[in-house]
mmCIF file of C-alpha atoms in Angstrom:
data_model
loop_
_atom_site.group_PDB
_atom_site.id
_atom_site.type_symbol
_atom_site.label_atom_id
_atom_site.label_comp_id
_atom_site.label_asym_id
_atom_site.label_seq_id
_atom_site.Cartn_x
_atom_site.Cartn_y
_atom_site.Cartn_z
ATOM 1 C CA VAL A 1 -4.111 22.743 91.841
ATOM 2 C CA ARG A 2 -7.364 24.552 92.231
ATOM 3 C CA PHE A 3 -10.360 23.656 93.807
ATOM 4 C CA ARG A 4 -13.974 24.103 92.921
ATOM 5 C CA THR A 5 -15.434 26.073 95.599
ATOM 6 C CA SER A 6 -19.333 27.229 96.134
ATOM 7 C CA PRO A 7 -19.427 31.017 95.904
ATOM 8 C CA LEU A 8 -21.564 31.095 98.937
ATOM 9 C CA LEU A 9 -19.179 29.058 100.889
ATOM 10 C CA LEU A 10 -16.178 31.350 99.712
ATOM 11 C CA LEU A 11 -18.115 34.420 100.710
ATOM 12 C CA LEU A 12 -19.028 33.177 104.282
ATOM 13 C CA LEU A 13 -15.345 31.969 104.815
ATOM 14 C CA LEU A 14 -14.104 35.331 103.488
ATOM 15 C CA SER A 15 -16.334 37.136 105.824
ATOM 16 C CA ALA A 16 -15.447 35.105 109.050
ATOM 17 C CA SER A 17 -12.037 35.355 108.689
ATOM 18 C CA ALA A 18 -11.607 38.797 107.301
ATOM 19 C CA VAL A 19 -9.426 37.722 104.586
ATOM 20 C CA ALA A 20 -8.206 40.613 102.009
ATOM 21 C CA PHE A 21 -6.877 39.427 98.679
ATOM 22 C CA THR A 22 -6.424 40.626 94.999
ATOM 23 C CA PRO A 23 -8.942 39.735 92.646
ATOM 24 C CA SER A 24 -7.434 37.019 89.923
ATOM 25 C CA PHE A 25 -7.021 38.393 86.429
ATOM 26 C CA THR A 26 -6.412 36.996 83.027
ATOM 27 C CA PRO A 27 -2.778 37.157 81.953
ATOM 28 C CA SER A 28 -1.862 39.261 78.591
ATOM 29 C CA TYR A 29 -0.601 36.163 76.385
ATOM 30 C CA LYS A 30 0.414 36.489 72.564
ATOM 31 C CA THR A 31 0.410 33.099 70.575
ATOM 32 C CA ASN A 32 2.653 33.358 67.373
ATOM 33 C CA HIS A 33 2.655 30.084 65.396
ATOM 34 C CA ILE A 34 4.803 31.660 62.658
ATOM 35 C CA SER A 35 8.072 31.842 64.579
ATOM 36 C CA VAL A 36 10.574 28.884 64.019
ATOM 37 C CA SER A 37 11.442 28.507 67.361
ATOM 38 C CA CYS A 38 9.995 29.217 70.970
ATOM 39 C CA ASN A 39 11.000 32.113 72.914
ATOM 40 C CA LEU A 40 13.421 30.957 75.751
ATOM 41 C CA GLU A 41 13.484 32.943 78.750
ATOM 42 C CA LYS A 42 16.540 32.872 81.146
ATOM 43 C CA SER A 43 15.971 31.697 84.765
ATOM 44 C CA GLY A 44 17.721 30.504 87.887
ATOM 45 C CA ASP A 45 18.536 26.976 88.241
ATOM 46 C CA GLY A 46 15.745 26.191 90.657
ATOM 47 C CA GLU A 47 16.086 25.564 94.366
ATOM 48 C CA ASN A 48 16.978 22.043 94.750
ATOM 49 C CA GLY A 49 20.286 22.504 96.641
ATOM 50 C CA ILE A 50 21.622 19.293 95.485
ATOM 51 C CA GLN A 51 24.658 18.520 93.286
ATOM 52 C CA ASN A 52 24.016 19.262 89.592
ATOM 53 C CA ARG A 53 27.384 18.844 87.659
ATOM 54 C CA ARG A 54 26.058 17.548 84.602
ATOM 55 C CA SER A 55 23.346 20.142 84.195
ATOM 56 C CA ALA A 56 25.357 22.680 85.038
ATOM 57 C CA LEU A 57 27.515 22.096 82.216
ATOM 58 C CA ILE A 58 24.994 21.734 79.510
ATOM 59 C CA THR A 59 22.080 24.260 80.508
ATOM 60 C CA THR A 60 24.666 27.238 81.780
ATOM 61 C CA ALA A 61 23.027 29.459 79.125
ATOM 62 C CA ALA A 62 19.547 27.842 78.884
ATOM 63 C CA GLY A 63 16.187 29.193 80.133
ATOM 64 C CA ILE A 64 13.786 27.305 82.352
ATOM 65 C CA ALA A 65 10.680 26.560 80.458
ATOM 66 C CA GLY A 66 7.282 26.533 82.349
ATOM 67 C CA VAL A 67 4.363 28.794 83.207
ATOM 68 C CA ALA A 68 2.191 29.871 86.187
ATOM 69 C CA SER A 69 -1.310 30.656 86.037
ATOM 70 C CA SER A 70 -2.902 33.019 88.963
ATOM 71 C CA GLY A 71 -6.190 32.979 90.477
ATOM 72 C CA PHE A 72 -7.897 33.616 93.719
ATOM 73 C CA LEU A 73 -9.004 30.004 94.546
ATOM 74 C CA GLY A 74 -5.548 29.017 93.875
ATOM 75 C CA GLN A 75 -4.121 30.888 96.666
ATOM 76 C CA LEU A 76 -6.138 30.152 99.404
ATOM 77 C CA SER A 77 -6.625 27.085 101.684
ATOM 78 C CA ILE A 78 -10.184 26.506 101.754
ATOM 79 C CA PRO A 79 -11.243 22.928 103.329
ATOM 80 C CA SER A 80 -14.929 22.046 103.477
ATOM 81 C CA ALA A 81 -16.451 21.687 107.113
ATOM 82 C CA SER A 82 -16.030 18.287 107.073
ATOM 83 C CA ALA A 83 -12.479 17.960 105.431
ATOM 84 C CA LYS A 84 -9.649 16.395 106.692
ATOM 85 C CA LEU A 85 -6.255 17.915 106.024
ATOM 86 C CA ILE A 86 -3.413 15.377 105.497
ATOM 87 C CA GLU A 87 -0.463 16.384 107.768
ATOM 88 C CA PRO A 88 2.878 15.130 107.073
ATOM 89 C CA THR A 89 4.583 12.641 109.479
ATOM 90 C CA THR A 90 8.310 13.726 108.286
ATOM 91 C CA THR A 91 10.561 16.663 108.511
ATOM 92 C CA THR A 92 11.815 15.685 104.862
ATOM 93 C CA LYS A 93 11.460 18.819 102.532
ATOM 94 C CA ILE A 94 11.183 17.986 99.024
ATOM 95 C CA PRO A 95 13.207 20.445 96.832
ATOM 96 C CA THR A 96 11.321 22.313 94.201
ATOM 97 C CA TRP A 97 12.121 23.646 90.519
ATOM 98 C CA THR A 98 11.028 27.137 89.752
ATOM 99 C CA LEU A 99 9.470 26.697 86.151
ATOM 100 C CA ARG A 100 9.211 30.191 84.213
ATOM 101 C CA ASN A 101 8.294 31.558 80.860
ATOM 102 C CA GLY A 102 6.789 34.621 79.412
ATOM 103 C CA VAL A 103 3.382 34.190 80.158
ATOM 104 C CA LEU A 104 3.522 35.088 84.046
ATOM 105 C CA PRO A 105 7.090 35.633 84.808
ATOM 106 C CA ASN A 106 6.416 37.077 88.125
ATOM 107 C CA LYS A 107 4.276 34.049 89.369
ATOM 108 C CA PRO A 108 6.491 31.341 88.786
ATOM 109 C CA VAL A 109 5.398 27.546 89.379
ATOM 110 C CA LYS A 110 6.818 25.647 92.086
ATOM 111 C CA MET A 111 7.591 22.038 91.073
ATOM 112 C CA PRO A 112 8.577 19.425 93.531
ATOM 113 C CA ILE A 113 11.210 17.302 91.987
ATOM 114 C CA LEU A 114 10.349 13.898 93.394
ATOM 115 C CA ALA A 115 6.847 12.664 92.222
ATOM 116 C CA LEU A 116 4.523 9.731 93.137
ATOM 117 C CA ASN A 117 4.515 7.619 89.958
ATOM 118 C CA THR A 118 0.930 6.163 90.049
ATOM 119 C CA VAL A 119 1.154 4.028 86.636
ATOM 120 C CA GLY A 120 -0.494 0.716 86.869
ATOM 121 C CA LEU A 121 -2.205 1.132 90.095
ATOM 122 C CA SER A 122 -5.888 0.376 90.514
ATOM 123 C CA VAL A 123 -8.507 3.138 91.663
ATOM 124 C CA GLU A 124 -8.363 2.088 95.212
ATOM 125 C CA ASP A 125 -4.499 1.608 95.393
ATOM 126 C CA THR A 126 -3.714 4.997 93.700
ATOM 127 C CA ALA A 127 -5.987 6.707 96.477
ATOM 128 C CA ARG A 128 -4.037 4.764 99.222
ATOM 129 C CA ALA A 129 -0.526 5.831 97.614
ATOM 130 C CA VAL A 130 -1.332 9.520 97.405
ATOM 131 C CA GLU A 131 -2.358 9.612 101.106
ATOM 132 C CA LEU A 132 0.603 7.781 102.092
ATOM 133 C CA ALA A 133 2.864 10.039 99.769
ATOM 134 C CA LEU A 134 1.193 13.018 101.233
ATOM 135 C CA GLN A 135 2.139 11.746 104.873
ATOM 136 C CA LYS A 136 5.830 11.617 103.828
ATOM 137 C CA GLY A 137 5.923 14.934 102.214
ATOM 138 C CA ILE A 138 5.642 13.990 98.486
ATOM 139 C CA THR A 139 3.035 16.245 97.311
ATOM 140 C CA HIS A 140 3.652 15.667 93.811
ATOM 141 C CA VAL A 141 1.313 13.333 92.273
ATOM 142 C CA ASP A 142 2.137 12.128 88.524
ATOM 143 C CA PHE A 143 -0.986 10.042 87.194
ATOM 144 C CA HIS A 144 -2.719 8.888 83.727
ATOM 145 C CA PRO A 145 -6.045 9.416 82.810
ATOM 146 C CA GLY A 146 -8.484 6.580 83.714
ATOM 147 C CA LYS A 147 -8.294 4.544 86.868
ATOM 148 C CA GLU A 148 -5.465 6.453 88.269
ATOM 149 C CA ARG A 149 -7.267 9.728 87.856
ATOM 150 C CA ASP A 150 -10.100 8.342 89.333
ATOM 151 C CA GLY A 151 -8.132 7.113 92.435
ATOM 152 C CA VAL A 152 -6.878 10.807 92.733
ATOM 153 C CA ALA A 153 -10.259 12.343 92.480
ATOM 154 C CA ASN A 154 -11.732 9.671 95.151
ATOM 155 C CA PHE A 155 -8.787 10.646 97.302
ATOM 156 C CA LEU A 156 -9.532 14.383 96.716
ATOM 157 C CA LYS A 157 -13.281 13.758 97.497
ATOM 158 C CA LYS A 158 -12.770 12.100 100.425
ATOM 159 C CA SER A 159 -9.809 14.019 102.106
ATOM 160 C CA TRP A 160 -9.551 17.652 100.911
ATOM 161 C CA SER A 161 -5.505 18.185 101.078
ATOM 162 C CA GLY A 162 -4.803 20.883 98.278
ATOM 163 C CA GLY A 163 -3.746 23.657 100.259
ATOM 164 C CA VAL A 164 -1.160 26.011 98.844
ATOM 165 C CA GLU A 165 1.094 26.375 101.912
ATOM 166 C CA GLY A 166 3.846 24.085 102.853
ATOM 167 C CA GLU A 167 3.386 20.412 102.556
ATOM 168 C CA LYS A 168 -0.227 20.433 101.986
ATOM 169 C CA LYS A 169 0.081 21.854 98.374
ATOM 170 C CA LEU A 170 -0.531 19.353 95.659
ATOM 171 C CA PHE A 171 1.243 19.405 92.665
ATOM 172 C CA LEU A 172 -1.118 17.357 89.740
ATOM 173 C CA THR A 173 0.738 16.041 86.503
ATOM 174 C CA THR A 174 -1.553 14.496 84.276
ATOM 175 C CA LYS A 175 -0.901 13.226 80.882
ATOM 176 C CA ILE A 176 -2.807 13.556 77.078
ATOM 177 C CA ARG A 177 -3.648 10.225 75.638
ATOM 178 C CA LYS A 178 -2.032 9.304 72.181
ATOM 179 C CA PRO A 179 -4.252 10.055 69.398
ATOM 180 C CA PRO A 180 -5.251 6.718 67.559
ATOM 181 C CA PRO A 181 -2.732 6.120 64.313
ATOM 182 C CA GLY A 182 -4.408 8.218 61.369
ATOM 183 C CA THR A 183 -6.200 10.878 63.531
ATOM 184 C CA SER A 184 -6.295 14.079 61.502
ATOM 185 C CA PRO A 185 -4.797 17.148 63.358
ATOM 186 C CA GLN A 186 -8.336 18.815 63.731
ATOM 187 C CA ASP A 187 -9.666 15.493 65.341
ATOM 188 C CA ALA A 188 -6.380 15.435 67.548
ATOM 189 C CA VAL A 189 -7.356 18.842 68.766
ATOM 190 C CA THR A 190 -10.805 17.689 69.832
ATOM 191 C CA LEU A 191 -9.680 14.771 71.539
ATOM 192 C CA CYS A 192 -6.959 16.651 73.394
ATOM 193 C CA ASN A 193 -9.409 19.690 74.730
ATOM 194 C CA ASP A 194 -12.236 17.070 75.345
ATOM 195 C CA GLN A 195 -9.982 14.948 77.838
ATOM 196 C CA ILE A 196 -8.467 18.066 79.516
ATOM 197 C CA ASN A 197 -12.296 19.326 80.370
ATOM 198 C CA GLU A 198 -13.370 15.898 81.100
ATOM 199 C CA ASP A 199 -10.219 15.057 83.429
ATOM 200 C CA LEU A 200 -10.937 18.591 85.264
ATOM 201 C CA SER A 201 -14.459 17.529 85.807
ATOM 202 C CA ILE A 202 -13.780 14.296 87.272
ATOM 203 C CA LEU A 203 -11.092 15.300 89.563
ATOM 204 C CA GLY A 204 -13.254 18.337 90.742
ATOM 205 C CA VAL A 205 -10.586 21.019 90.045
ATOM 206 C CA THR A 206 -10.644 23.899 87.817
ATOM 207 C CA GLN A 207 -6.812 23.364 87.071
ATOM 208 C CA VAL A 208 -3.905 20.975 87.163
ATOM 209 C CA ASP A 209 -0.404 22.197 87.923
ATOM 210 C CA MET A 210 1.169 20.194 84.833
ATOM 211 C CA LEU A 211 -0.262 18.736 81.644
ATOM 212 C CA MET A 212 2.169 16.578 79.479
ATOM 213 C CA LEU A 213 1.589 15.679 75.792
ATOM 214 C CA ARG A 214 2.665 12.477 74.181
ATOM 215 C CA ASP A 215 4.112 12.151 70.943
ATOM 216 C CA SER A 216 2.686 11.419 67.283
ATOM 217 C CA PRO A 217 4.330 9.880 63.947
ATOM 218 C CA ASP A 218 2.489 12.923 62.827
ATOM 219 C CA CYS A 219 4.336 16.265 63.151
ATOM 220 C CA THR A 220 1.138 18.191 62.489
ATOM 221 C CA VAL A 221 -0.870 16.377 64.928
ATOM 222 C CA MET A 222 1.816 16.817 67.959
ATOM 223 C CA GLN A 223 1.737 20.814 66.771
ATOM 224 C CA SER A 224 -1.873 21.038 66.911
ATOM 225 C CA GLN A 225 -2.428 19.411 70.150
ATOM 226 C CA TRP A 226 0.452 21.603 71.784
ATOM 227 C CA SER A 227 -1.312 24.462 70.661
ATOM 228 C CA VAL A 228 -4.274 23.354 72.782
ATOM 229 C CA LEU A 229 -2.141 23.049 75.709
ATOM 230 C CA GLU A 230 -0.972 26.315 75.252
ATOM 231 C CA ARG A 231 -4.602 27.428 75.098
ATOM 232 C CA ALA A 232 -5.120 25.324 78.348
ATOM 233 C CA LEU A 233 -2.402 27.383 79.813
ATOM 234 C CA ARG A 234 -3.669 30.841 78.572
ATOM 235 C CA ASP A 235 -7.022 30.111 80.127
ATOM 236 C CA GLY A 236 -6.119 28.916 83.307
ATOM 237 C CA ARG A 237 -6.934 25.033 82.899
ATOM 238 C CA CYS A 238 -3.127 24.246 83.773
ATOM 239 C CA ARG A 239 -0.271 25.943 85.245
ATOM 240 C CA SER A 240 2.707 24.489 83.412
ATOM 241 C CA ILE A 241 3.040 22.113 80.092
ATOM 242 C CA GLY A 242 5.498 19.453 79.202
ATOM 243 C CA VAL A 243 6.014 16.370 76.793
ATOM 244 C CA ILE A 244 6.461 12.906 77.704
ATOM 245 C CA ASN A 245 8.990 10.284 75.829
ATOM 246 C CA TYR A 246 10.050 12.803 73.146
ATOM 247 C CA CYS A 247 12.847 11.971 70.971
ATOM 248 C CA ARG A 248 14.901 14.798 69.488
ATOM 249 C CA GLY A 249 12.986 14.477 66.415
ATOM 250 C CA SER A 250 9.496 15.269 68.115
ATOM 251 C CA LEU A 251 11.268 17.887 70.033
ATOM 252 C CA GLU A 252 12.452 19.720 66.903
ATOM 253 C CA CYS A 253 8.658 19.368 65.629
ATOM 254 C CA ILE A 254 7.305 21.234 68.546
ATOM 255 C CA LEU A 255 9.976 23.897 68.722
ATOM 256 C CA GLN A 256 9.425 24.852 65.162
ATOM 257 C CA THR A 257 5.960 26.236 65.928
ATOM 258 C CA CYS A 258 5.346 26.608 69.487
ATOM 259 C CA ALA A 259 4.760 29.733 71.485
ATOM 260 C CA VAL A 260 5.426 28.238 74.895
ATOM 261 C CA THR A 261 8.473 25.964 75.048
ATOM 262 C CA PRO A 262 7.944 22.651 77.223
ATOM 263 C CA ALA A 263 9.151 22.872 80.627
ATOM 264 C CA VAL A 264 10.103 19.238 80.708
ATOM 265 C CA ASN A 265 10.557 16.055 78.729
ATOM 266 C CA TYR A 266 9.695 13.200 80.833
ATOM 267 C CA PHE A 267 11.454 10.024 79.836
ATOM 268 C CA MET A 268 13.204 7.290 81.281
ATOM 269 C CA TYR A 269 16.572 7.554 83.163
ATOM 270 C CA HIS A 270 18.331 5.382 85.139
ATOM 271 C CA VAL A 271 21.896 4.050 86.097
ATOM 272 C CA GLY A 272 23.940 2.747 83.029
ATOM 273 C CA MET A 273 22.409 5.636 81.031
ATOM 274 C CA GLY A 274 24.541 8.338 82.166
ATOM 275 C CA SER A 275 27.899 7.950 80.468
ATOM 276 C CA ASP A 276 28.881 10.554 77.933
ATOM 277 C CA GLY A 277 27.413 9.731 74.394
ATOM 278 C CA SER A 278 24.534 7.486 75.862
ATOM 279 C CA ARG A 279 21.334 8.407 73.979
ATOM 280 C CA ALA A 280 19.765 9.451 77.101
ATOM 281 C CA GLN A 281 22.654 11.954 77.624
ATOM 282 C CA LYS A 282 22.300 13.498 74.172
ATOM 283 C CA LEU A 283 18.765 13.613 74.445
ATOM 284 C CA ARG A 284 18.962 15.359 77.881
ATOM 285 C CA ALA A 285 21.824 17.879 76.627
ATOM 286 C CA PHE A 286 19.544 18.667 73.289
ATOM 287 C CA GLY A 287 16.660 19.588 75.644
ATOM 288 C CA GLU A 288 18.372 21.392 78.414
ATOM 289 C CA GLU A 289 20.259 23.403 76.330
ATOM 290 C CA ARG A 290 16.912 24.489 74.792
ATOM 291 C CA GLY A 291 15.222 25.118 78.289
ATOM 292 C CA ILE A 292 13.673 21.767 78.478
ATOM 293 C CA ARG A 293 14.211 20.184 81.867
ATOM 294 C CA THR A 294 14.655 16.476 82.394
ATOM 295 C CA PHE A 295 11.692 14.683 84.456
ATOM 296 C CA ALA A 296 13.008 11.074 84.639
ATOM 297 C CA TYR A 297 10.838 7.951 85.352
ATOM 298 C CA GLY A 298 12.162 4.254 85.739
ATOM 299 C CA ALA A 299 14.965 4.822 88.225
ATOM 300 C CA VAL A 300 15.086 0.976 88.664
ATOM 301 C CA GLY A 301 14.277 0.283 85.091
ATOM 302 C CA GLU A 302 10.929 -0.217 83.076
ATOM 303 C CA PRO A 303 8.306 -1.618 82.239
ATOM 304 C CA GLY A 304 9.543 -3.864 85.299
ATOM 305 C CA PRO A 305 12.532 -3.456 87.737
ATOM 306 C CA LEU A 306 15.809 -4.513 86.281
ATOM 307 C CA ASP A 307 16.521 -7.099 89.128
ATOM 308 C CA LYS A 308 19.832 -8.334 88.049
ATOM 309 C CA ASP A 309 21.241 -5.276 86.467
ATOM 310 C CA ILE A 310 20.012 -2.494 89.007
ATOM 311 C CA LEU A 311 18.498 -3.845 92.206
ATOM 312 C CA LYS A 312 21.435 -6.695 92.706
ATOM 313 C CA ASN A 313 24.145 -4.732 91.143
ATOM 314 C CA PRO A 314 27.385 -5.141 93.293
ATOM 315 C CA VAL A 315 28.406 -1.614 92.554
ATOM 316 C CA LEU A 316 25.189 -0.003 93.872
ATOM 317 C CA SER A 317 25.030 -2.497 96.538
ATOM 318 C CA LYS A 318 28.548 -1.669 97.736
ATOM 319 C CA ILE A 319 27.648 1.920 97.770
ATOM 320 C CA GLY A 320 24.604 1.705 99.845
ATOM 321 C CA MET A 321 26.404 -0.589 102.413
ATOM 322 C CA ASP A 322 28.808 2.340 102.735
ATOM 323 C CA HIS A 323 25.983 4.705 103.717
ATOM 324 C CA ASP A 324 24.378 2.569 106.615
ATOM 325 C CA GLY A 325 22.964 -0.059 104.476
ATOM 326 C CA LYS A 326 20.935 2.049 101.922
ATOM 327 C CA SER A 327 19.244 -0.393 99.382
ATOM 328 C CA THR A 328 20.104 -0.407 95.549
ATOM 329 C CA GLU A 329 16.870 0.963 94.829
ATOM 330 C CA GLU A 330 17.704 4.220 97.038
ATOM 331 C CA VAL A 331 21.160 4.415 95.467
ATOM 332 C CA ALA A 332 19.799 4.522 92.012
ATOM 333 C CA LEU A 333 17.270 7.137 92.929
ATOM 334 C CA ARG A 334 19.585 9.206 94.562
ATOM 335 C CA TRP A 335 21.676 8.886 91.579
ATOM 336 C CA VAL A 336 19.198 10.616 89.307
ATOM 337 C CA LEU A 337 18.298 13.294 91.847
ATOM 338 C CA GLN A 338 21.771 14.127 92.492
ATOM 339 C CA GLY A 339 22.456 14.440 88.815
ATOM 340 C CA GLY A 340 19.944 17.193 88.480
ATOM 341 C CA ALA A 341 16.924 15.589 86.969
ATOM 342 C CA ALA A 342 13.425 15.450 88.544
ATOM 343 C CA CYS A 343 11.923 11.950 89.095
ATOM 344 C CA SER A 344 8.715 10.138 89.318
ATOM 345 C CA VAL A 345 8.961 6.996 91.206
ATOM 346 C CA ARG A 346 6.533 3.823 91.830
ATOM 347 C CA PRO A 347 5.797 3.358 95.716
ATOM 348 C CA THR A 348 7.298 -0.305 95.691
ATOM 349 C CA THR A 349 9.350 -2.379 93.054
ATOM 350 C CA GLU A 350 6.311 -4.545 92.836
ATOM 351 C CA PHE A 351 5.312 -3.461 89.178
ATOM 352 C CA GLY A 352 5.544 -4.646 85.780
ATOM 353 C CA LEU A 353 4.138 -3.655 82.119
ATOM 354 C CA GLY A 354 0.455 -2.137 83.001
ATOM 355 C CA MET A 355 0.343 -2.976 86.741
ATOM 356 C CA SER A 356 1.745 -1.855 90.109
ATOM 357 C CA VAL A 357 0.811 -2.419 93.752
ATOM 358 C CA CYS A 358 0.236 -0.320 97.026
ATOM 359 C CA GLY A 359 -1.763 -2.860 98.732
ATOM 360 C CA LYS A 360 -3.536 -2.425 102.384
ATOM 361 C CA GLU A 361 -2.053 -5.404 103.815
ATOM 362 C CA GLY A 362 1.295 -4.982 105.403
ATOM 363 C CA SER A 363 3.759 -1.764 105.436
ATOM 364 C CA LYS A 364 5.503 -2.366 102.111
ATOM 365 C CA CYS A 365 4.013 0.639 100.261
ATOM 366 C CA LYS A 366 4.161 2.793 103.179
ATOM 367 C CA ASP A 367 7.835 1.905 103.826
ATOM 368 C CA GLY A 368 8.726 1.953 100.172
ATOM 369 C CA ILE A 369 7.117 5.490 99.980
ATOM 370 C CA GLY A 370 9.202 6.691 102.870
ATOM 371 C CA MET A 371 12.102 5.285 101.538
ATOM 372 C CA ARG A 372 11.698 7.338 98.671
ATOM 373 C CA ALA A 373 10.887 10.684 100.322
ATOM 374 C CA GLY A 374 14.067 10.158 102.196
ATOM 375 C CA SER A 375 16.306 10.611 99.437
ATOM 376 C CA PHE A 376 17.315 13.990 100.367
ATOM 377 C CA ASP A 377 18.390 13.098 103.600
ATOM 378 C CA TRP A 378 21.963 11.639 102.200
ATOM 379 C CA LYS A 379 23.910 12.265 99.268
ATOM 380 C CA LEU A 380 26.561 10.334 97.408
ATOM 381 C CA SER A 381 30.145 11.548 97.477
ATOM 382 C CA ASP A 382 31.582 12.996 94.577
ATOM 383 C CA GLY A 383 33.604 9.703 93.639
ATOM 384 C CA GLU A 384 30.501 7.442 94.267
ATOM 385 C CA PHE A 385 28.515 9.867 91.772
ATOM 386 C CA MET A 386 31.241 9.574 89.127
ATOM 387 C CA GLN A 387 31.354 5.625 89.698
ATOM 388 C CA LEU A 388 27.779 5.563 88.793
ATOM 389 C CA ASP A 389 27.812 8.081 86.061
ATOM 390 C CA ARG A 390 30.699 5.824 84.173
ATOM 391 C CA LEU A 391 28.495 2.865 84.188
ATOM 392 C CA THR A 392 27.422 1.931 80.693
ATOM 393 C CA GLU A 393 25.035 -1.022 81.478
ATOM 394 C CA PRO A 394 22.044 -1.162 81.829
ATOM 395 C CA ASP A 395 21.876 1.274 78.833
ATOM 396 C CA GLY A 396 18.382 1.436 77.393
ATOM 397 C CA ASN A 397 16.069 3.512 75.116
ATOM 398 C CA PRO A 398 15.078 6.940 76.915
ATOM 399 C CA THR A 399 12.119 7.301 74.833
ATOM 400 C CA LEU A 400 11.050 3.591 74.935
ATOM 401 C CA PHE A 401 7.392 4.168 75.358
ATOM 402 C CA SER A 402 7.117 6.761 72.538
ATOM 403 C CA SER A 403 5.359 6.631 69.168
ATOM 404 C CA ALA A 404 6.612 5.061 65.878
ATOM 405 C CA GLY A 405 7.912 8.171 64.973
ATOM 406 C CA CYS A 406 10.669 7.838 67.663
ATOM 407 C CA PRO A 407 13.191 5.086 67.021
ATOM 408 C CA ASP A 408 13.051 2.094 68.749
ATOM 409 C CA ALA A 409 9.830 2.298 70.247
ATOM 410 C CA TYR A 410 8.176 -0.135 72.386
ATOM 411 C CA VAL A 411 5.821 -2.485 70.703
ATOM 412 C CA MET A 412 2.756 -3.576 73.119
ATOM 413 C CA PRO A 413 2.417 -7.426 72.748
ATOM 414 C CA LYS A 414 -0.643 -9.062 71.244
ATOM 415 C CA LYS A 415 -3.016 -10.256 73.607
#
C-alpha cells in the first residue's frame, strides 16, 4: 500500500537521510479484449514452504496470475514525525505467495497467505483488530467498503504502519460492490471506477494491494468491470486483481475477454469440502489449472461458525489433542493452509451474518488473532491431513455468496 506523502516532507526526509533512489515509471501495458483467453504466465509455486499436495497435482503447468505496480513512494518507509510504528510481538513469519503476470514480471507482488478478515466488524472493532493483527505479524488486511474500510482508514490515520520492510508492510485487499440488478455495463463501469477512487481517498493511500471483483448475472457487466480493474492496475491504483465468489461460469466469462488473469478466486472452503469430486474441489481445479489461486474464507463455516460439524467435530478434536491441545478451529485453519490455499480469517468465532466482534473488553480478540497467527508453528501429519481430506461433511457451496448467476446462491432474508 502506498501512502500519500507531502512533496515538501518527502524532499526534507530525502535530504536528511541522503537516500538514493530510482524514479518511478509507468509500465508498458497492452490491453487486448479481442483474444478469447488471458495470457497465462508460468511462475513458481510461491514461498509458503508448506505441504501443497493437492495444488501440486492440479497446478503443475499452471501460471500464477497477479501483478505488481512500481512507484517510489511504495518503496520507502516514511512515517510522519508523530507516527507510531506497530512492532510485532511474535516471531511468527507469515509465508507469502509471489503473484506475477505480464505487466511487470520483474516486480512481483508478495501476498501474505494469511489475512485478517474484518467482515461485519464495526469501525472501532476493525481498527482494533488491525492493530492486534499487526502485533501478531499478520499484515494482510481483507476488508469491505463501508464501515470496515473506514476502520482501516482510522487506524492508518492514527498510527502509520505501512512500511515495506519486514512485518511493517500492510497488504490491503478490498472488494468492489455488486452493481444493483439491471445495471447496464456502462453504468457498472462508472460505479466501479468511482468506488476505487472513493476508497483510495478515504483510506488516504494512492494504491491498494489487491482489488477483488464480485460477480454479476450479466456477463457483459463482469467483463466491463474487469476492464476497470485492469485499468486500475495499469495506472497504479492497485497492485493485483482477483475475483470473489466466482463459480465456473463466471470465471469462464472473465477469461473470454480479460487481458490480465485473476490472481485469486476468493471463495468459501473448509474441512468437508476437500474430497475429490466435491464442488469446491472442481472449482479449485478449474481455476488453478488456469493460474488462478485459491484464496479461502470460512475455515470454520459461513455465514456463522458450524458449531456441531466443525467446532465440536470429534475428528478435529482428536487431532487437536494430539498436537498439545490445539483447538478444532486451529486444526480446521491448518488444514486449509496446509492444502495450499491462502485463507482470510475472522478474529474470533463470535460472528454471524453481517456481524463480527473484536471487543476492547477482555483478551478474546487478541488471543484469537494470536492463535490464528500461530498456524505456521505446527503442521498436520500426512495421515491427519489425508483423514481430514476424506471428510465429506460438512459440505457446502463454495460460492454461496455469489449472484443469481451462479448455482444455489444465498438469498438474503427479508427484514
